[in-house]
CSV table of N, CA and C in Angstrom, one decimal:
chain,number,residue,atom,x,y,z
A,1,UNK,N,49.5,48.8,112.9
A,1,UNK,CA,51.0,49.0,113.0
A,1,UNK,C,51.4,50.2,112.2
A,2,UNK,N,50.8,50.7,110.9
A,2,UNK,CA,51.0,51.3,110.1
A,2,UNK,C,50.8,53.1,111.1
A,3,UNK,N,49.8,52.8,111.6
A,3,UNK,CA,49.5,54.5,112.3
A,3,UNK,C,50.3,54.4,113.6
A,4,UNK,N,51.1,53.5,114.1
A,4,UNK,CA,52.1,53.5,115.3
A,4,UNK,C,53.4,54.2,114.4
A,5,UNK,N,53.7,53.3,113.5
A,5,UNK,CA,54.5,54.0,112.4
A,5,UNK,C,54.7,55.3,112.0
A,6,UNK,N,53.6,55.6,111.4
A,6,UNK,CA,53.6,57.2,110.9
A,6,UNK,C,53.6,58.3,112.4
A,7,UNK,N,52.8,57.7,114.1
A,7,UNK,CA,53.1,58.5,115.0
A,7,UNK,C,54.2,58.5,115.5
A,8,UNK,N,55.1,57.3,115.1
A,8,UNK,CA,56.8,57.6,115.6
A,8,UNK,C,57.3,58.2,114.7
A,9,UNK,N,57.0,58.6,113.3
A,9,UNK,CA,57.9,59.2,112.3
A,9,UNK,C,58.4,58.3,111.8
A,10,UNK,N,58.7,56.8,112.0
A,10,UNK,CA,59.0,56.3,111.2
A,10,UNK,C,58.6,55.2,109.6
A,11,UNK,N,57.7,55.7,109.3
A,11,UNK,CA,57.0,55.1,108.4
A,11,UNK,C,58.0,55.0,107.2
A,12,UNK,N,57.6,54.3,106.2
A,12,UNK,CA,58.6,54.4,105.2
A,12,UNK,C,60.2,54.0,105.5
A,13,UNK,N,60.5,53.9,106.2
A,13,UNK,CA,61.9,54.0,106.5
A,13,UNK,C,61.9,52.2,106.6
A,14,UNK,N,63.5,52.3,107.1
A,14,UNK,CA,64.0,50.3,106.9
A,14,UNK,C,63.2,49.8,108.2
A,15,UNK,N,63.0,50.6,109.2
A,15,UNK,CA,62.3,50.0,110.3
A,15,UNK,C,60.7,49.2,109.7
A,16,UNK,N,60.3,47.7,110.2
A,16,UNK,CA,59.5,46.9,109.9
A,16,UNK,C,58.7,46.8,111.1
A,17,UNK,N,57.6,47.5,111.5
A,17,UNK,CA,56.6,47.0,112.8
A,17,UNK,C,55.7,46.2,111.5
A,18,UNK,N,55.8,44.9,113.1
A,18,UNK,CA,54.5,43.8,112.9
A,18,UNK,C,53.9,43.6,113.7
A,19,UNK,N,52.6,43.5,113.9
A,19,UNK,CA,52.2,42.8,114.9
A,19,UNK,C,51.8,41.6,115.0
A,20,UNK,N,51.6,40.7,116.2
A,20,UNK,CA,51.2,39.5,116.6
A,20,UNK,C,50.1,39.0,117.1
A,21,UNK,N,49.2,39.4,116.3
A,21,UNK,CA,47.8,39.1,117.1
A,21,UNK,C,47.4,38.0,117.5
A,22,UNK,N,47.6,36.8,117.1
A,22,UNK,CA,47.6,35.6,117.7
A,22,UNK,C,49.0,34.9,118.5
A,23,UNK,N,49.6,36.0,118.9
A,23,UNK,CA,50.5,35.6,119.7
A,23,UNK,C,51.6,34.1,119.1
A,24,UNK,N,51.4,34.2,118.2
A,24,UNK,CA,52.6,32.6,117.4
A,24,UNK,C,54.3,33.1,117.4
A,25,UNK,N,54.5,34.2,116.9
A,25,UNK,CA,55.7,34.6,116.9
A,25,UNK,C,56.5,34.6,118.1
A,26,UNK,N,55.5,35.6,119.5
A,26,UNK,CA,55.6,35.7,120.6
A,26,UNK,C,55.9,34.3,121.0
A,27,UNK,N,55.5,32.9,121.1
A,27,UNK,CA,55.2,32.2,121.7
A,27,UNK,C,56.7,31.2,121.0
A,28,UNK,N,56.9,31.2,119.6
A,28,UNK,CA,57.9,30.5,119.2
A,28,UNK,C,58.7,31.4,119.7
A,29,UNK,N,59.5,32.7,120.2
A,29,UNK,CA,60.4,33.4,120.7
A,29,UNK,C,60.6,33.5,121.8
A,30,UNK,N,59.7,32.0,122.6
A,30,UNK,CA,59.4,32.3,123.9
A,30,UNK,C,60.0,33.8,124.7
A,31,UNK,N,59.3,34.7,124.3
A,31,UNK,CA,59.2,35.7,124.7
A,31,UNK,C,57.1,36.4,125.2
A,32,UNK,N,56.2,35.5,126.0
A,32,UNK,CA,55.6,35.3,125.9
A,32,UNK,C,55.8,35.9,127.5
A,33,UNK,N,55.0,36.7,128.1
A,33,UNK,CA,55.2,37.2,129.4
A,33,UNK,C,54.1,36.4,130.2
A,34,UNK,N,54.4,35.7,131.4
A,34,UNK,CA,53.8,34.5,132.1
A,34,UNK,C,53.6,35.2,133.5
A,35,UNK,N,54.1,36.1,133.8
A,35,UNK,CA,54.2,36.4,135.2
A,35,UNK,C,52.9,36.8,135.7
A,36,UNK,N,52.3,36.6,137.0
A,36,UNK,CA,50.9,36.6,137.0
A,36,UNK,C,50.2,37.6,137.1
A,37,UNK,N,51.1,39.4,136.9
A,37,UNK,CA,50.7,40.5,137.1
A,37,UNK,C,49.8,41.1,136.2
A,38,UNK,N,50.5,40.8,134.6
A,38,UNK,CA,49.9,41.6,133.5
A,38,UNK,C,48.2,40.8,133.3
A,39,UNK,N,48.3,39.4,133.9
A,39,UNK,CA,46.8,38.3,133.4
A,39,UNK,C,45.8,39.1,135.3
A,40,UNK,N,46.3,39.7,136.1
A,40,UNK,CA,45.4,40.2,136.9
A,40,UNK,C,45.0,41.4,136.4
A,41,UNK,N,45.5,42.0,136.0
A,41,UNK,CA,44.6,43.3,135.6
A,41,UNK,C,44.1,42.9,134.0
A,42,UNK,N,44.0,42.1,133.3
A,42,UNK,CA,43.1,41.9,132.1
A,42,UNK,C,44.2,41.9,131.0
A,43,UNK,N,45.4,42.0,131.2
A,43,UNK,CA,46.2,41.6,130.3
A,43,UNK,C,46.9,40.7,129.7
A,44,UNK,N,46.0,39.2,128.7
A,44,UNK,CA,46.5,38.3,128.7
A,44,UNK,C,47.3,38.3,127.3
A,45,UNK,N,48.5,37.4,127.3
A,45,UNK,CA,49.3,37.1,126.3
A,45,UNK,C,50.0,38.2,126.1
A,46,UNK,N,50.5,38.7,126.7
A,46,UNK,CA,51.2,40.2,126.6
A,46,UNK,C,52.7,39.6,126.2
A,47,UNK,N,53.0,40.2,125.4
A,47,UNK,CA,54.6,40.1,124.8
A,47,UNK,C,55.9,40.7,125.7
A,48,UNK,N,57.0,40.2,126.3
A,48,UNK,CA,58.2,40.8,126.9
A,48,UNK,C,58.4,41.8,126.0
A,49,UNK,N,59.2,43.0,126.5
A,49,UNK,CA,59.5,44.0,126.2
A,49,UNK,C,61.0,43.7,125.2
A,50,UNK,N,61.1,43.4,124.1
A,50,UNK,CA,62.5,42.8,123.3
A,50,UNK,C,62.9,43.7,121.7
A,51,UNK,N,64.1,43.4,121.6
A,51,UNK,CA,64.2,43.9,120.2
A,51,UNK,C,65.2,42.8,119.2
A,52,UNK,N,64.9,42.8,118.2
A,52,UNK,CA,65.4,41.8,117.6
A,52,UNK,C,66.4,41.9,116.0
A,53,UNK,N,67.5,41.5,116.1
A,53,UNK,CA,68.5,41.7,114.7
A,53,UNK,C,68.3,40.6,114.1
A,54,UNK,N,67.2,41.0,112.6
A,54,UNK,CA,67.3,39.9,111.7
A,54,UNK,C,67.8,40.3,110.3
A,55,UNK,N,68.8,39.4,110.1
A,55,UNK,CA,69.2,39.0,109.0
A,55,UNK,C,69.2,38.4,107.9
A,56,UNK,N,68.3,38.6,106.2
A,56,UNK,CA,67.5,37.5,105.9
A,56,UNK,C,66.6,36.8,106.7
A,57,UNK,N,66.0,37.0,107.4
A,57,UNK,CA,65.4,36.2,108.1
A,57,UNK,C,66.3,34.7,109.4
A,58,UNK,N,67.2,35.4,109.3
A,58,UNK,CA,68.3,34.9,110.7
A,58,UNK,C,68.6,35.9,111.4
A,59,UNK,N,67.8,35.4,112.7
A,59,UNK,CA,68.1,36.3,113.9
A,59,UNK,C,69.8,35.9,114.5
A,60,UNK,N,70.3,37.0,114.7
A,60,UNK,CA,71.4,37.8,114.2
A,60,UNK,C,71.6,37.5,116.0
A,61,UNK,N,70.4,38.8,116.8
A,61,UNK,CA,70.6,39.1,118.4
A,61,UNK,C,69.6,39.2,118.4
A,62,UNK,N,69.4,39.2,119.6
A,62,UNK,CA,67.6,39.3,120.4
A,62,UNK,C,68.3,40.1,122.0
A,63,UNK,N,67.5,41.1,122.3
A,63,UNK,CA,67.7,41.7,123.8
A,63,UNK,C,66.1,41.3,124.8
A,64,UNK,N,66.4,41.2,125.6
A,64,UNK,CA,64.6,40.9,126.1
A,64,UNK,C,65.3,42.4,127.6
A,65,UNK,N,64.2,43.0,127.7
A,65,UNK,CA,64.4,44.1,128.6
A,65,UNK,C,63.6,43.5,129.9
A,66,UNK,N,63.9,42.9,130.9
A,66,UNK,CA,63.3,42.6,131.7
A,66,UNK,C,64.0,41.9,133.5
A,67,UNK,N,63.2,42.4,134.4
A,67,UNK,CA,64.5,42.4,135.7
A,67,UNK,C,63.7,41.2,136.6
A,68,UNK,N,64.0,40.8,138.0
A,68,UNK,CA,63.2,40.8,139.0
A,68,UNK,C,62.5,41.6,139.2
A,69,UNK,N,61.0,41.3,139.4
A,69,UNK,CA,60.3,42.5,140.2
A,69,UNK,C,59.6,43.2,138.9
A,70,UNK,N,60.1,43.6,137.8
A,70,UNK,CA,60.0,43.7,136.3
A,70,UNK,C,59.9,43.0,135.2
A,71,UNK,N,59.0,41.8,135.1
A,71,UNK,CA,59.1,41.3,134.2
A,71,UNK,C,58.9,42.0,132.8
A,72,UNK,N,58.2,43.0,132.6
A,72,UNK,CA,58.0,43.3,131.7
A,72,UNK,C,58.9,44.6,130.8
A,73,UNK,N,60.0,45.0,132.0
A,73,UNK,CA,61.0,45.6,131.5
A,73,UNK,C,60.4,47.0,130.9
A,74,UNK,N,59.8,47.6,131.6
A,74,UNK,CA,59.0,49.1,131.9
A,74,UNK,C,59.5,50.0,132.2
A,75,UNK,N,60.0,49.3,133.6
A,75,UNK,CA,61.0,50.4,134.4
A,75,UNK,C,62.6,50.3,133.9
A,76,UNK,N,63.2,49.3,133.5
A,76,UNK,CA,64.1,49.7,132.7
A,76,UNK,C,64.4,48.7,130.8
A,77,UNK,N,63.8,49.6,130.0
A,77,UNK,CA,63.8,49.0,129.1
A,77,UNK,C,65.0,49.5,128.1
A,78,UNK,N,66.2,49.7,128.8
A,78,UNK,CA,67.5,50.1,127.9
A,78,UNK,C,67.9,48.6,127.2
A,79,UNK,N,68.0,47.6,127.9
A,79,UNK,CA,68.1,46.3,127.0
A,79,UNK,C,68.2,46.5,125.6
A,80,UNK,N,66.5,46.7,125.6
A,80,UNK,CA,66.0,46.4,123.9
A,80,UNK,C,66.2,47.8,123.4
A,81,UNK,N,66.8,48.6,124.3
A,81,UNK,CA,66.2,50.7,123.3
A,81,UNK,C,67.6,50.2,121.9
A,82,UNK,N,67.3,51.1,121.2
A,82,UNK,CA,68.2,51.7,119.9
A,82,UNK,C,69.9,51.6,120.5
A,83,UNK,N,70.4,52.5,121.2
A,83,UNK,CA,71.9,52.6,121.6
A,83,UNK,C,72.3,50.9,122.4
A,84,UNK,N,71.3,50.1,122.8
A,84,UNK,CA,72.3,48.6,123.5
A,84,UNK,C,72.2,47.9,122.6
A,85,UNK,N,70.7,48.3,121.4
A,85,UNK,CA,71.0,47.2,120.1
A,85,UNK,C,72.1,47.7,119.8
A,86,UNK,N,72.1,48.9,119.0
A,86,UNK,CA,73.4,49.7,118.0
A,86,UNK,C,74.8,48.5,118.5
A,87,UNK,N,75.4,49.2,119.8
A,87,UNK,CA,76.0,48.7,120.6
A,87,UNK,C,76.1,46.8,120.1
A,88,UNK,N,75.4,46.0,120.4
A,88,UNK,CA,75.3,44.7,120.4
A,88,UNK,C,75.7,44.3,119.1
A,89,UNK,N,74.9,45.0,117.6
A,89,UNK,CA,75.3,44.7,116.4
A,89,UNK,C,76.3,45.4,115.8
């Protein structure tokens, strides 16, 4: 997470990447992508595409970016971008 960080420029800064390698977070946020596309090509436990406002540790807002036909919210992932959070909080 730390070298996703420094390749977005944002290292250091208030932004927090974590990752979920055992999928627990994902799965308590039922945000847990089920649809049978991503597990046919070798993609299992794949996380929805979401962004999340936490507060102390109270989530605040949650966006999940995802359509019919898109579950994974690829093709349109303005949901979770920066300006619908901004917007939301």
């Amino acid at each position: 997470m730390q070298a996703w960080a420094e390749d977005q420029g944002i290292a250091g800064s208030f932004i927090t990447m974590m990752g979920d390698p055992a999928a627990e977070l994902t799965k308590a946020l039922d945000v847990e992508m089920t649809h049978p596309g991503p597990p046919s090509v070798g993609i299992i436990g794949r996380c929805k595409r979401f962004a999340m406002h936490v507060v102390d540790g109270d989530i605040k807002y949650i966006a999940i970016s995802e359509a019919e036909g898109d579950p994974a919210g690829d093709d349109d992932p303005s949901a979770s971008l920066a300006p619908a959070m901004l917007e939301a909080i």
